[in-house]
PDB file of C-alpha atoms in Angstrom:
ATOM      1  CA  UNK A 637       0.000   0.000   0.000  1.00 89.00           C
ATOM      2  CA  UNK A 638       1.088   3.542  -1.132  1.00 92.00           C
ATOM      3  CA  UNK A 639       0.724   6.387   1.556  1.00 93.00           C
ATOM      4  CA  UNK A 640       1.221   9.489   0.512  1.00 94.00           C
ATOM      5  CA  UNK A 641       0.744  13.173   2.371  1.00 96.00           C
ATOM      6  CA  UNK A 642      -1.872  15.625   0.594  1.00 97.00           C
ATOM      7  CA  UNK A 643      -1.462  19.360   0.913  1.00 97.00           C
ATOM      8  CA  UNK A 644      -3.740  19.291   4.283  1.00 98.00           C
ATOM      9  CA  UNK A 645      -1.267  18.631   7.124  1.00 95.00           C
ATOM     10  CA  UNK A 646      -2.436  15.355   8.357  1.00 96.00           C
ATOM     11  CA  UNK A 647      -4.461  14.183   5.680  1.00 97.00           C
ATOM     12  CA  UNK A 648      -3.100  10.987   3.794  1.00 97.00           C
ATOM     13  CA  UNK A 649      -4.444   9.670   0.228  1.00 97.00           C
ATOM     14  CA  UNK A 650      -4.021   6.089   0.537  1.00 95.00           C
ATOM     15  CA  UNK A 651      -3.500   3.630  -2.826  1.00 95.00           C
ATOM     16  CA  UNK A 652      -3.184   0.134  -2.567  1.00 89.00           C
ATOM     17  CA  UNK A 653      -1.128  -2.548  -4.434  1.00 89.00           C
ATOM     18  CA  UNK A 654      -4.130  -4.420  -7.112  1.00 91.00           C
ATOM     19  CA  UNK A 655      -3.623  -7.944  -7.841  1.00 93.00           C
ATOM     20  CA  UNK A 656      -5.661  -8.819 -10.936  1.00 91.00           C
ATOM     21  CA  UNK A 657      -5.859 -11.982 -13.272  1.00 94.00           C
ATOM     22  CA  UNK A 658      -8.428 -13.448 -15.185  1.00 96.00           C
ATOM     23  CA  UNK A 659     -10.629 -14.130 -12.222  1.00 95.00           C
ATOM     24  CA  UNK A 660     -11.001 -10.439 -11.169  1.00 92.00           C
ATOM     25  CA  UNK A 661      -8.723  -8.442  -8.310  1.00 88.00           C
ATOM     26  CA  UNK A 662      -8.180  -8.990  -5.340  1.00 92.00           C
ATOM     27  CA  UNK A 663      -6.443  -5.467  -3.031  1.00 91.00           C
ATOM     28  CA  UNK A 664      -5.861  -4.806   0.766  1.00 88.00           C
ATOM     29  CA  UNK A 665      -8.343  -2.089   1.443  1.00 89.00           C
ATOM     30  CA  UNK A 666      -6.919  -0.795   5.073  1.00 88.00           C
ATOM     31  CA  UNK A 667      -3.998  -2.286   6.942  1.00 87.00           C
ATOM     32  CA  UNK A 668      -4.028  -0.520  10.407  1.00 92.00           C
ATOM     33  CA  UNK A 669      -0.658  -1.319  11.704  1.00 92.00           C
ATOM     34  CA  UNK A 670       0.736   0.528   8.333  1.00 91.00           C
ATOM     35  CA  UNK A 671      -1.125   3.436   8.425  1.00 91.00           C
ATOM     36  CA  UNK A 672      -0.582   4.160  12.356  1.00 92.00           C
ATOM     37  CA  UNK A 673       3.125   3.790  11.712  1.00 92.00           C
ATOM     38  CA  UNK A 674       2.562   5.996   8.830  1.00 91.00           C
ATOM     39  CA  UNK A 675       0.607   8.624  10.172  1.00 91.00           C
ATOM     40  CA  UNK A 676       2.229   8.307  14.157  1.00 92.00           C
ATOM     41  CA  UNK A 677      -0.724   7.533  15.854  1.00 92.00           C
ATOM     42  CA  UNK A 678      -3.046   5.206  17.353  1.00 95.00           C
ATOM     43  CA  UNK A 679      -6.318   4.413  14.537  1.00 94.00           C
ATOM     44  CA  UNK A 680      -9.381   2.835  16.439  1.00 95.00           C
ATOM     45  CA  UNK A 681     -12.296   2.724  13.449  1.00 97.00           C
ATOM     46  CA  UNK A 682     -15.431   1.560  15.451  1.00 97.00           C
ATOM     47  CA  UNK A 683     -18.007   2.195  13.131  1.00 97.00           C
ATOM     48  CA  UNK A 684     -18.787   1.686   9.707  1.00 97.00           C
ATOM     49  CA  UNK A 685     -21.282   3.432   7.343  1.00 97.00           C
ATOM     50  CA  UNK A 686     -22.334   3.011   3.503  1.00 98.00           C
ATOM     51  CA  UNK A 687     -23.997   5.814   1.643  1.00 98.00           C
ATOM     52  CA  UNK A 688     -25.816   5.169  -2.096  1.00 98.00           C
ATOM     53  CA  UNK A 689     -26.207   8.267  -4.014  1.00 98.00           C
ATOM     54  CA  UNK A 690     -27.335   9.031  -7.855  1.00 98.00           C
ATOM     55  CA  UNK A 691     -25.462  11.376 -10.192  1.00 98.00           C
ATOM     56  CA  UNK A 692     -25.718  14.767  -8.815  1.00 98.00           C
ATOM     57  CA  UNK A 693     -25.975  14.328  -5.452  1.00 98.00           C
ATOM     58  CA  UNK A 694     -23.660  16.176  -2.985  1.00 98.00           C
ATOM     59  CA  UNK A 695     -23.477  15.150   0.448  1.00 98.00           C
ATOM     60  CA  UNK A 696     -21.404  17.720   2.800  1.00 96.00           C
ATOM     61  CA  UNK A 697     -19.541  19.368   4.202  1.00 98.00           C
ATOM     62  CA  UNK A 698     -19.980  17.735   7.307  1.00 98.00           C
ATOM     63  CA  UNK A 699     -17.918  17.034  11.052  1.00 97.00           C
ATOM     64  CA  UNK A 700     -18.964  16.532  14.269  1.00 96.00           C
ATOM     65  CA  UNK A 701     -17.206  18.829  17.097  1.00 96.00           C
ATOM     66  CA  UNK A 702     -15.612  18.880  20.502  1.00 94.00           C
ATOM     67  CA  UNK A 703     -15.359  15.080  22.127  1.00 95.00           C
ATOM     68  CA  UNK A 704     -17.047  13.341  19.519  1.00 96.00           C
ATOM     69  CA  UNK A 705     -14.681  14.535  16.588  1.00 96.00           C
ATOM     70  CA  UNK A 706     -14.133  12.017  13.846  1.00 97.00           C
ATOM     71  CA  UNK A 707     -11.122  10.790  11.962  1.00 97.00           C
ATOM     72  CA  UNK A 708     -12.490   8.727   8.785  1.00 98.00           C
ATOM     73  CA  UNK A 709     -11.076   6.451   6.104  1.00 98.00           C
ATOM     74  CA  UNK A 710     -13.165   7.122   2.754  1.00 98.00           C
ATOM     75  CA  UNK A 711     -13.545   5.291  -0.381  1.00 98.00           C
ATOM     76  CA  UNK A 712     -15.977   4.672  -3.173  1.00 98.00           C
ATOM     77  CA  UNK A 713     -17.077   0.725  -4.014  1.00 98.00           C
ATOM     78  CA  UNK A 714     -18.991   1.662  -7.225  1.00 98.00           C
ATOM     79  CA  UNK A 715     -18.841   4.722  -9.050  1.00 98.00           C
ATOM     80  CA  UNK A 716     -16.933   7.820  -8.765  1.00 98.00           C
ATOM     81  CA  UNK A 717     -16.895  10.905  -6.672  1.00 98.00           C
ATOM     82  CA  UNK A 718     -15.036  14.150  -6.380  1.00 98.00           C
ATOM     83  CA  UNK A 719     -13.928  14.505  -2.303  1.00 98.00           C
ATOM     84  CA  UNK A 720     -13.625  17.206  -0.679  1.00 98.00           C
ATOM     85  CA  UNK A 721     -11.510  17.605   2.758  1.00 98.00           C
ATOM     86  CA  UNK A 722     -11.349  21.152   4.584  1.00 98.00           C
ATOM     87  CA  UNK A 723      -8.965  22.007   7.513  1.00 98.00           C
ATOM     88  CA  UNK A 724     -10.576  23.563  10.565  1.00 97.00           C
ATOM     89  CA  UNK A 725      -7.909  23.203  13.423  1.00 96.00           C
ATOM     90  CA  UNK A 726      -6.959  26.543  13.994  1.00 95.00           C
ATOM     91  CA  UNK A 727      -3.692  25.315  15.108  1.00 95.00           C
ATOM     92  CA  UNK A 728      -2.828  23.694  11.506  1.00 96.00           C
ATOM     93  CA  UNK A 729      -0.851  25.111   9.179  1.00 96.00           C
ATOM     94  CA  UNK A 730      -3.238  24.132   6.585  1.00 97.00           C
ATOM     95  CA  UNK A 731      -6.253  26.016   8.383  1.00 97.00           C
ATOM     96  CA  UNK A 732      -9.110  27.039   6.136  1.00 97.00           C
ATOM     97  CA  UNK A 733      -7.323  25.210   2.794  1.00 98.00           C
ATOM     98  CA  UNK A 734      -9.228  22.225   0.817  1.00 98.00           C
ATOM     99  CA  UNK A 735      -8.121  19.511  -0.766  1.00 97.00           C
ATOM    100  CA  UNK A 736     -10.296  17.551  -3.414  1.00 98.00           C
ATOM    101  CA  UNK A 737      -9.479  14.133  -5.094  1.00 98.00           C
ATOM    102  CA  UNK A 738     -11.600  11.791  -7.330  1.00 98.00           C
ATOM    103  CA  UNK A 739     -11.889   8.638  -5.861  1.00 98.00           C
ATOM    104  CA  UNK A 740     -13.358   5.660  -7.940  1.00 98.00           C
ATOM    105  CA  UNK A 741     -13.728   1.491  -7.912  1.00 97.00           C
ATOM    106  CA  UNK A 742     -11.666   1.905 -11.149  1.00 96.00           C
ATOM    107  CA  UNK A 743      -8.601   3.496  -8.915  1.00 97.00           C
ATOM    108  CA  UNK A 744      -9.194   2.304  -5.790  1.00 97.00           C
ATOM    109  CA  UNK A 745      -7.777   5.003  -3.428  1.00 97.00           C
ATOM    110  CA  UNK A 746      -8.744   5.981  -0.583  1.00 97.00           C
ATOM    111  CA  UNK A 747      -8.895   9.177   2.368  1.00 98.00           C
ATOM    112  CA  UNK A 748      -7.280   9.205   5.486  1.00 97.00           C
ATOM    113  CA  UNK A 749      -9.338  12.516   7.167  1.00 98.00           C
ATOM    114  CA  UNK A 750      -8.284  13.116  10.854  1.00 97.00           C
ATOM    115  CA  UNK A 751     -10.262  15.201  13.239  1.00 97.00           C
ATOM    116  CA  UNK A 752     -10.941  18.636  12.762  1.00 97.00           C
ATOM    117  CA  UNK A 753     -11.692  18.561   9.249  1.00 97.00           C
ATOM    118  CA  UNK A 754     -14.807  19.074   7.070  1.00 98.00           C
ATOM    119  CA  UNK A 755     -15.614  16.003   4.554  1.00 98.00           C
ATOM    120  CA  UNK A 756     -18.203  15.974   1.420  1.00 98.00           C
ATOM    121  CA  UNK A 757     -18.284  14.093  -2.144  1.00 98.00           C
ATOM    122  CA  UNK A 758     -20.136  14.638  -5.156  1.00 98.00           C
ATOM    123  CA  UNK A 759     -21.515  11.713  -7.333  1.00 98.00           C
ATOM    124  CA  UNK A 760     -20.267  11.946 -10.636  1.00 98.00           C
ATOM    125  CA  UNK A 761     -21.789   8.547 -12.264  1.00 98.00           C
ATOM    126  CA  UNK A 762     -25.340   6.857 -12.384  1.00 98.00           C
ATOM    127  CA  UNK A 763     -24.982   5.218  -8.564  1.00 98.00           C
ATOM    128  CA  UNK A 764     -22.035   5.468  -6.255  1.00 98.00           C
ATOM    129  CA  UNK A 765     -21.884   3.240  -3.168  1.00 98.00           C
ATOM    130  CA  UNK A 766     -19.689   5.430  -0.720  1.00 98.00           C
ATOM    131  CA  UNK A 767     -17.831   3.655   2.586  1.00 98.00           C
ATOM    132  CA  UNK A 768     -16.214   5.208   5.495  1.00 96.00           C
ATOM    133  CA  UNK A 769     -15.106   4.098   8.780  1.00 97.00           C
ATOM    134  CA  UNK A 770     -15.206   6.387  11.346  1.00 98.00           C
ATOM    135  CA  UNK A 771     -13.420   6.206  14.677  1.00 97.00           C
ATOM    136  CA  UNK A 772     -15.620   7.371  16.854  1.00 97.00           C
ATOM    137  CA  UNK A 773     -19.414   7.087  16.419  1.00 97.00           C
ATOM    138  CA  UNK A 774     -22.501   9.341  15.138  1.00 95.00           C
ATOM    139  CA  UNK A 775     -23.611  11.833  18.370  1.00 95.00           C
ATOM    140  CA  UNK A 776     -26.278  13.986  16.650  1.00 94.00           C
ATOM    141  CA  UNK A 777     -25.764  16.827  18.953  1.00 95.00           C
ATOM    142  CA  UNK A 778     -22.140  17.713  17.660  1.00 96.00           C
ATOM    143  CA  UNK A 779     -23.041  17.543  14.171  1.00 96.00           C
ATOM    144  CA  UNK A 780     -21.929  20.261  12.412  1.00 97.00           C
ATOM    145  CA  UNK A 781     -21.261  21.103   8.634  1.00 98.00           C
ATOM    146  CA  UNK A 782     -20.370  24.160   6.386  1.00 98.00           C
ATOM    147  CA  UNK A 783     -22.158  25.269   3.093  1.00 98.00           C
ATOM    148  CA  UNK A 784     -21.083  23.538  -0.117  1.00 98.00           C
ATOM    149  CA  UNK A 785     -20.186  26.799  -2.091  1.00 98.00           C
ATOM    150  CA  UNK A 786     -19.172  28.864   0.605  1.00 97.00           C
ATOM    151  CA  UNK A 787     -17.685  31.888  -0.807  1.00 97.00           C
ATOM    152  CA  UNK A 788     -14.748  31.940   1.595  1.00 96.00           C
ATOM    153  CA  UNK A 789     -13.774  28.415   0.514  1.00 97.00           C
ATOM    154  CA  UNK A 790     -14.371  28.894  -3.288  1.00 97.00           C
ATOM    155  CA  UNK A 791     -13.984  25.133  -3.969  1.00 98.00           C
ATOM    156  CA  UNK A 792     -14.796  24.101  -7.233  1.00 97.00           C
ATOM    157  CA  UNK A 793     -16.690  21.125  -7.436  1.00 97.00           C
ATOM    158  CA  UNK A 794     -16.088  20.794 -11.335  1.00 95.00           C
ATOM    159  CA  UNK A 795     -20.116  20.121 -11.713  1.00 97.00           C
ATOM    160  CA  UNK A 796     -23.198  22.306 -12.499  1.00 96.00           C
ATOM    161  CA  UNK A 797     -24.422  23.386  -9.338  1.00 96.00           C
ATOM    162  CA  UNK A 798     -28.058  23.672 -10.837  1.00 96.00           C
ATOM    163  CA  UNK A 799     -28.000  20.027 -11.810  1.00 97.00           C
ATOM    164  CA  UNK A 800     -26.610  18.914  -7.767  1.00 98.00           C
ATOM    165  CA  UNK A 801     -29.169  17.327  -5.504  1.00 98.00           C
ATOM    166  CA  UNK A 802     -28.525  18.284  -1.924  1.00 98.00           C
ATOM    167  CA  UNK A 803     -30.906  17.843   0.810  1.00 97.00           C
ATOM    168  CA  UNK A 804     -32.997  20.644   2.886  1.00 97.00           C
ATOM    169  CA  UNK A 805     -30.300  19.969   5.973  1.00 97.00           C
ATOM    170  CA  UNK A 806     -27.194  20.362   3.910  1.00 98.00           C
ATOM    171  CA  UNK A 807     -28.974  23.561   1.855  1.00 97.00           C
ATOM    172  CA  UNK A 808     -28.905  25.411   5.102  1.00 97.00           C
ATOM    173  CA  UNK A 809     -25.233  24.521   6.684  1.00 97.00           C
ATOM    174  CA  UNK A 810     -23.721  27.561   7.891  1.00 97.00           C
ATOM    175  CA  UNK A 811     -21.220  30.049   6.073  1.00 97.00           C
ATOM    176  CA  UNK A 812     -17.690  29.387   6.891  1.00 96.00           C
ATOM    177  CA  UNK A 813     -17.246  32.480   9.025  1.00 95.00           C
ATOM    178  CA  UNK A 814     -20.307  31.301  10.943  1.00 94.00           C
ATOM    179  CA  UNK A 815     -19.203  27.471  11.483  1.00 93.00           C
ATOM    180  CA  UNK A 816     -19.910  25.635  14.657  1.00 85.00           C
ATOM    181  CA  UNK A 817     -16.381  24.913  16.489  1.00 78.00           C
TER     182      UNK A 817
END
C-alpha cells in the first residue's frame, strides 16, 4: 500500500497494491498497523457506514465537534466521486485550505481525514456506493457542517451546481465564518 501526504497537514491519500488476473482483483483495502506507523498515531475505526447516491448528489460538508470529533477512512465501491476535505484546526498550518481528489472502484484510493476537518463528495456517475469508517461514532448533537459553495472556501466542485441534488439539511449549513467549532 502507497501512503502518501496531501497538501492538508495530516491528511493521507491512501492507494493500494491491485492484484488482478483473469478471475477479477483482489487489493488490501486498510492495513491498520501501516497506516498508524505511517501517520504516528493510534487508529481505532469503530463504526462503519455506507452511503448510495445518484449522479448529482452532494453530500457535505460535514464534522462533528468537541469530544465526539471524527477521523475517517473514505472510499468509493462503485462509481466515482469528487472529495472534498477542509482544515478547521486553527492550530494547523493548513487552516481554512481544501483539498479535493476523485476517488473511484476503477482506482481504488482511498482518504485518510483526521479530526478537525470538514468532509463531502459529489456523485459523478449513475450510482455510487460510498464507505467510510469512522473512529468514533454518530452523536447527533455535535453535528456540524459548512455550506457547499461557501464563498470563503471557493472550492470548485467541477459540476453544475443547478443540476446537484442536496438535501434541505445540507442547503442550510452555515457560512464558513459562521461554522460551529
Amino acid at each position: 500500500m502507497k501512503i502518501t501526504s496531501t497538501l492538508l497537514q495530516g491528511c493521507y491519500v491512501l492507494e493500494p497494491l491491485v492484484h488482478q488476473d483473469k478471475r477479477g482483483l483482489f487489493f488490501e483495502s486498510y492495513h491498520q498497523k501501516k497506516l498508524e506507523e505511517y501517520i504516528g498515531e493510534k487508529i481505532n475505526f469503530v463504526q462503519d457506514n455506507i452511503s448510495i447516491s445518484k449522479k448529482g448528489v452532494l453530500r457535505g460538508l460535514h464534522y462533528q465537534t468537541g469530544e465526539h470529533s471524527q477521523a475517517k477512512l473514505v472510499q468509493v465501491l462503485k462509481g466515482e466521486v469528487l472529495d472534498v476535505v477542509v482544515d478547521l484546526r486553527k492550530q494547523s498550518t493548513t487552516f481554512g485550505a481544501h483539498f479535493k481528489l476523485k476517488l473511484s472502484s476503477e482506482n481504488h484510493k482511498s482518504i485518510f481525514i483526521p479530526k478537525g476537518m470538514a468532509h463531502g463528495f459529489l456523485a459523478l456517475t449513475k450510482e455510487v456506493i460510498f464507505a467510510y469508517k469512522c473512529d468514533e461514532y454518530y452523536h447527533p448533537q455535535s453535528e456540524a457542517g459548512i455550506l457547499f459553495n461557501d464563498p470563503d472556501l471557493d472550492i470548485e466542485w467541477e459540476f453544475n451546481e443547478a443540476k446537484m441534488i442536496l438535501s434541505a439539511k445540507d442547503l442550510k449549513l452555515p457560512l464558513w465564518k459562521d461554522r460551529k467549532i
